[in-house]
C-alpha cells in the first residue's frame, strides 16, 4: 500500500524536533482528521532556509510527507520553498494512497504558516504566499512560550 520511500520516511523521519528562537513557526490542523503539525524554520538574511524541524500529532503519512518536505526545503530560498507543494512532496515519495492525500497537505500548509509568521515578524511581504486557512495561531500558547 505504501511505497518504500514513504515507509522509510515514516520509520526514520528526518528533521524531527524544535528550533529555539526560530525565524518562523507555523502550526496547522487538518480539518478532515483533526491532526496537527508544527513547523520551525531558521531563515538567514539572504532568505535561505538554513534549518527546519517539525513535530506532529498526526498519522504515518503525515510524518512521512513532513519529513520529505523538510528535506526539500532545507538549504533552499523562500521562493523555492513555496514551490514545494504537497504534490511535489508526494511525487518525491513515489505517491500516496488516495485516502491519504489530505495528510500531505499538512506539511505544505505548515511551511506556509511558518513563512507567514516569519514575514509578520519581519514586517515583509512574501510574493505568492497566502495565509493557510488551517493556521492555528494560539496567542496564549505564544505567551507561555515567552517565559
Ligand atoms: Fe490525519 Fe493523516 S489521518 S494527517
XYZ file of N, CA and C and ligand atoms in Angstrom:
445
model
N 0.831 -1.208 0.000
C 0.000 0.000 0.000
C 0.873 1.268 0.000
N 1.951 1.267 0.803
C 2.841 2.426 0.834
C 4.142 2.134 0.096
N 4.688 3.158 -0.557
C 5.965 2.989 -1.256
C 7.095 2.804 -0.231
N 8.220 2.308 -0.723
C 9.370 2.122 0.174
C 9.819 3.455 0.766
N 9.748 4.500 -0.065
C 10.185 5.816 0.428
C 9.281 6.313 1.556
N 7.972 6.086 1.401
C 7.042 6.501 2.459
C 7.383 5.745 3.747
N 7.597 4.440 3.631
C 7.906 3.638 4.817
C 9.212 4.102 5.459
N 10.198 4.416 4.615
C 11.491 4.867 5.124
C 11.332 6.171 5.919
N 10.618 7.142 5.324
C 10.460 8.439 5.999
C 9.545 8.343 7.216
N 8.639 7.355 7.196
C 7.783 7.164 8.367
C 8.596 6.547 9.507
N 9.416 5.560 9.161
C 10.172 4.868 10.214
C 11.402 5.649 10.677
N 11.991 6.412 9.772
C 13.165 7.237 10.134
C 12.932 8.679 9.716
N 11.976 9.345 10.334
C 11.686 10.721 9.896
C 12.873 11.645 10.095
N 13.130 12.468 9.071
C 14.220 13.441 9.139
C 13.711 14.737 9.759
N 14.627 15.426 10.456
C 14.352 16.783 10.957
C 13.178 16.878 11.936
N 13.066 15.878 12.799
C 12.039 15.954 13.839
C 12.599 16.766 14.999
N 11.782 17.635 15.560
C 12.214 18.389 16.732
C 11.740 19.820 16.700
N 12.451 20.663 17.425
C 12.095 22.086 17.533
C 13.332 22.925 17.279
N 13.136 24.187 16.942
C 14.257 25.128 16.829
C 13.994 26.257 17.827
N 14.944 26.437 18.747
C 14.815 27.559 19.682
C 15.003 28.856 18.905
N 14.220 29.861 19.212
C 14.324 31.150 18.529
C 14.225 31.012 17.013
N 13.289 30.204 16.556
C 13.105 30.018 15.112
C 12.702 31.334 14.455
N 13.069 31.491 13.180
C 12.676 32.701 12.439
C 11.174 32.719 12.210
N 10.606 31.521 12.048
C 9.170 31.424 11.833
C 8.658 30.083 12.334
N 7.486 30.107 12.971
C 6.873 28.867 13.455
C 5.434 28.832 12.954
N 5.037 27.706 12.399
C 3.664 27.586 11.911
C 3.016 26.334 12.450
N 1.786 26.471 12.909
C 1.028 25.312 13.386
C -0.265 25.241 12.599
N -0.539 24.080 12.047
C -1.770 23.928 11.271
C -2.495 22.657 11.699
N -3.794 22.660 11.430
C -4.610 21.491 11.757
C -5.283 20.968 10.511
N -5.473 19.657 10.471
C -6.147 19.028 9.340
C -7.637 18.915 9.651
N -8.444 19.632 8.874
C -9.873 19.680 9.147
C -10.519 18.294 9.020
N -9.948 17.437 8.205
C -10.551 16.119 7.972
C -10.391 15.174 9.153
N -9.218 15.212 9.788
C -8.954 14.214 10.829
C -8.606 14.828 12.174
N -8.347 16.149 12.198
C -8.014 16.798 13.464
C -6.544 16.716 13.825
N -5.727 16.119 12.960
C -4.302 16.009 13.260
C -3.622 17.375 13.166
N -2.500 17.494 13.875
C -1.822 18.794 13.990
C -0.351 18.683 13.599
N 0.145 19.736 12.972
C 1.547 19.774 12.542
C 2.154 21.125 12.908
N 3.380 21.085 13.414
C 4.080 22.351 13.695
C 5.434 22.330 12.997
N 5.729 23.417 12.335
C 6.970 23.522 11.562
C 7.776 24.718 12.055
N 9.081 24.526 12.201
C 10.006 25.583 12.640
C 10.997 25.852 11.513
N 11.176 27.118 11.163
C 12.140 27.475 10.120
C 13.191 28.423 10.670
N 14.434 28.158 10.283
C 15.524 29.081 10.611
C 15.980 29.692 9.288
N 15.735 30.986 9.111
C 15.978 31.641 7.822
C 17.043 32.717 8.004
N 18.048 32.735 7.133
C 19.110 33.732 7.298
C 18.789 35.025 6.527
N 19.740 35.973 6.590
C 19.466 37.295 5.995
C 19.376 37.244 4.471
N 19.885 36.176 3.868
C 19.766 36.018 2.409
C 18.478 35.290 2.013
N 17.589 35.091 2.996
C 16.312 34.413 2.762
C 16.498 32.940 2.419
N 17.559 32.352 2.957
C 17.785 30.914 2.743
C 17.405 30.157 4.017
N 16.677 29.068 3.819
C 16.232 28.265 4.956
C 17.399 27.388 5.402
N 18.029 27.810 6.484
C 19.221 27.111 6.985
C 18.864 25.838 7.727
N 17.755 25.878 8.449
C 17.365 24.686 9.202
C 15.848 24.618 9.277
N 15.353 23.416 9.429
C 13.910 23.210 9.518
C 13.656 21.987 10.383
N 12.667 22.102 11.245
C 12.303 20.967 12.108
C 10.779 20.902 12.170
N 10.279 19.706 12.442
C 8.831 19.599 12.582
C 8.463 18.668 13.719
N 7.236 18.877 14.190
C 6.643 17.992 15.189
C 5.218 17.760 14.747
N 4.732 16.556 14.938
C 3.359 16.326 14.519
C 2.613 15.438 15.490
N 1.326 15.712 15.559
C 0.407 14.812 16.216
C -0.456 14.315 15.064
N 0.153 13.429 14.263
C -0.526 13.017 13.037
C -0.187 11.593 12.656
N -0.778 11.152 11.568
C -0.638 9.762 11.135
C 0.704 9.518 10.435
N 0.937 8.279 10.056
C 2.188 7.914 9.399
C 2.421 8.654 8.109
N 1.371 8.854 7.330
C 1.527 9.576 6.059
C 1.881 11.029 6.310
N 1.345 11.599 7.386
C 1.683 12.988 7.735
C 3.146 13.070 8.159
N 3.611 12.091 8.894
C 5.024 12.062 9.322
C 5.923 11.955 8.090
N 5.605 11.016 7.195
C 6.453 10.791 6.016
C 6.461 12.002 5.091
N 5.310 12.614 4.867
C 5.273 13.762 3.952
C 5.982 14.967 4.573
N 5.857 15.136 5.881
C 6.539 16.264 6.524
C 8.033 16.061 6.501
N 8.456 14.838 6.764
C 9.878 14.518 6.728
C 10.450 14.837 5.346
N 9.783 14.383 4.306
C 10.252 14.654 2.936
C 10.198 16.153 2.639
N 9.143 16.820 3.087
C 9.018 18.264 2.827
C 10.177 19.024 3.464
N 10.571 18.626 4.678
C 11.691 19.333 5.331
C 12.975 19.127 4.525
N 13.140 17.927 3.982
C 14.337 17.667 3.174
C 14.334 18.544 1.914
N 13.148 18.746 1.362
C 13.044 19.507 0.111
C 13.226 21.013 0.308
N 12.926 21.522 1.497
C 13.065 22.986 1.689
C 14.383 23.383 2.337
N 15.053 22.445 2.958
C 16.297 22.764 3.669
C 17.363 23.236 2.687
N 17.972 24.390 2.977
C 19.022 24.924 2.110
C 18.490 25.699 0.913
N 17.168 25.790 0.819
C 16.546 26.496 -0.317
C 16.165 27.919 0.070
N 15.878 28.712 -0.964
C 15.383 30.056 -0.707
C 13.884 29.987 -0.385
N 13.361 31.087 0.128
C 11.924 31.152 0.427
C 11.117 30.909 -0.850
N 11.564 31.515 -1.948
C 10.848 31.368 -3.221
C 10.810 29.901 -3.644
N 11.930 29.218 -3.472
C 11.973 27.794 -3.844
C 11.082 26.967 -2.911
N 11.084 27.340 -1.631
C 10.282 26.585 -0.656
C 8.793 26.685 -0.982
N 8.389 27.825 -1.547
C 6.973 27.987 -1.899
C 6.545 27.035 -3.008
N 7.517 26.554 -3.758
C 7.193 25.623 -4.853
C 7.087 24.180 -4.359
N 7.420 23.958 -3.084
C 7.310 22.603 -2.534
C 5.853 22.377 -2.122
N 5.067 21.983 -3.095
C 3.647 21.735 -2.855
C 3.460 20.311 -2.352
N 2.258 20.021 -1.897
C 2.015 18.649 -1.436
C 2.145 17.665 -2.591
N 1.858 18.156 -3.809
C 2.004 17.292 -4.985
C 3.488 16.955 -5.209
N 4.339 17.961 -5.069
C 5.780 17.742 -5.250
C 6.301 16.777 -4.191
N 5.787 16.925 -2.969
C 6.231 16.035 -1.884
C 5.776 14.604 -2.160
N 4.546 14.470 -2.618
C 4.036 13.117 -2.908
C 4.827 12.472 -4.036
N 5.164 13.259 -5.035
C 5.968 12.714 -6.145
C 7.323 12.245 -5.643
N 7.924 13.030 -4.752
C 9.236 12.665 -4.209
C 9.159 11.378 -3.387
N 7.963 11.094 -2.890
C 7.765 9.873 -2.086
C 7.233 8.708 -2.921
N 7.189 8.877 -4.222
C 6.628 7.854 -5.130
C 5.155 7.595 -4.856
N 4.449 8.620 -4.447
C 2.992 8.531 -4.341
C 2.478 8.153 -2.964
N 1.170 8.438 -2.787
C 0.464 8.075 -1.558
C -0.880 7.474 -1.957
N -1.436 6.580 -1.157
C -2.783 6.082 -1.467
C -3.775 7.254 -1.478
N -4.767 7.228 -2.358
C -5.707 8.359 -2.471
C -6.322 8.795 -1.146
N -6.639 7.866 -0.266
C -7.270 8.266 1.006
C -6.313 9.028 1.921
N -5.026 9.001 1.578
C -4.032 9.661 2.420
C -3.521 10.979 1.831
N -4.070 11.371 0.698
C -3.587 12.591 0.047
C -3.801 13.812 0.958
N -4.910 13.835 1.672
C -5.193 15.003 2.534
C -4.123 15.172 3.619
N -3.484 14.062 4.005
C -2.446 14.133 5.048
C -1.248 14.950 4.567
N -0.985 14.884 3.263
C 0.198 15.559 2.727
C 0.028 17.082 2.731
N -1.210 17.543 2.861
C -1.450 18.992 2.887
C -0.906 19.641 4.147
N -0.850 18.863 5.225
C -0.376 19.424 6.491
C 1.028 20.000 6.364
N 1.911 19.264 5.690
C 3.304 19.706 5.571
C 3.383 21.009 4.784
N 2.715 21.028 3.636
C 2.736 22.238 2.794
C 2.173 23.427 3.575
N 1.062 23.221 4.240
C 0.430 24.332 4.955
C 1.249 24.772 6.165
N 1.905 23.823 6.822
C 2.731 24.185 7.984
C 3.924 25.027 7.542
N 4.505 24.696 6.393
C 5.613 25.505 5.867
C 5.101 26.909 5.547
N 3.941 26.986 4.907
C 3.384 28.297 4.567
C 3.068 29.106 5.832
N 2.536 28.427 6.843
C 2.206 29.125 8.092
C 3.484 29.644 8.766
N 4.559 28.858 8.710
C 5.832 29.280 9.318
C 6.418 30.453 8.534
N 6.289 30.418 7.204
C 6.774 31.540 6.386
C 5.948 32.793 6.661
N 4.658 32.600 6.852
C 3.768 33.722 7.151
C 4.193 34.369 8.470
N 4.485 33.530 9.461
C 4.930 34.009 10.765
C 6.246 34.782 10.619
N 7.152 34.243 9.821
C 8.445 34.901 9.567
C 8.222 36.278 8.931
N 7.340 36.325 7.943
C 7.064 37.587 7.244
C 6.459 38.606 8.205
N 5.520 38.144 9.038
C 4.883 39.056 10.002
C 5.900 39.603 10.996
N 6.754 38.720 11.500
C 7.752 39.128 12.493
C 8.718 40.160 11.907
N 8.982 40.051 10.604
C 9.966 40.931 9.976
C 9.345 42.072 9.189
N 8.017 42.140 9.219
C 7.324 43.218 8.529
C 7.549 43.207 7.032
N 7.625 42.008 6.449
C 7.818 41.914 4.998
C 6.647 41.168 4.363
N 6.575 41.273 3.043
C 5.541 40.535 2.316
C 6.248 39.541 1.404
N 5.827 38.291 1.468
C 6.427 37.280 0.595
C 5.488 37.080 -0.599
N 6.008 37.401 -1.769
C 5.218 37.312 -3.003
C 4.694 35.886 -3.205
N 3.375 35.780 -3.429
C 2.794 34.464 -3.725
C 2.407 33.659 -2.497
N 2.676 34.209 -1.308
C 2.345 33.464 -0.078
C 1.006 33.914 0.475
N 0.139 32.950 0.741
C -1.139 33.263 1.379
C -1.169 32.605 2.740
N -1.887 33.220 3.655
C -2.002 32.630 4.989
C -2.858 31.367 4.898
N -2.351 30.219 5.342
C -3.156 29.000 5.241
C -4.411 29.083 6.105
N -5.522 28.576 5.568
C -6.783 28.629 6.322
C -6.712 27.766 7.576
N -5.858 26.764 7.527
C -5.775 25.832 8.660
C -4.805 26.309 9.724
N -4.304 27.545 9.577
C -3.350 28.104 10.535
C -3.999 28.172 11.920
N -3.292 27.626 12.904
C -3.789 27.720 14.277
C -2.866 28.695 14.991
N -3.354 29.907 15.176
C -2.500 30.917 15.801
C -2.920 31.057 17.250
N -2.126 30.452 18.130
C -2.515 30.441 19.538
C -1.720 31.471 20.318
N -2.363 32.616 20.556
C -1.675 33.689 21.266
C -1.296 33.284 22.682
N -2.242 32.551 23.338
C -1.971 32.151 24.730
C -0.727 31.287 24.784
N -0.662 30.384 23.800
C 0.475 29.476 23.786
C 1.774 30.249 23.590
N 1.705 31.251 22.720
C 2.907 32.050 22.472
C 3.351 32.767 23.736
N 2.350 33.234 24.500
C 2.709 33.907 25.745
C 3.419 32.938 26.679
N 2.875 31.706 26.720
C 3.503 30.700 27.582
C 4.930 30.449 27.150
N 5.113 30.365 25.828
C 6.434 30.055 25.326
C 7.428 31.189 25.586
N 6.882 32.392 25.820
C 7.762 33.537 26.013
C 8.470 33.481 27.378
N 7.921 32.685 28.294
C 8.546 32.626 29.624
C 9.702 31.651 29.669
Fe -4.705 12.904 9.832
Fe -3.272 11.633 8.094
S -5.068 10.915 9.037
S -2.994 13.631 8.819
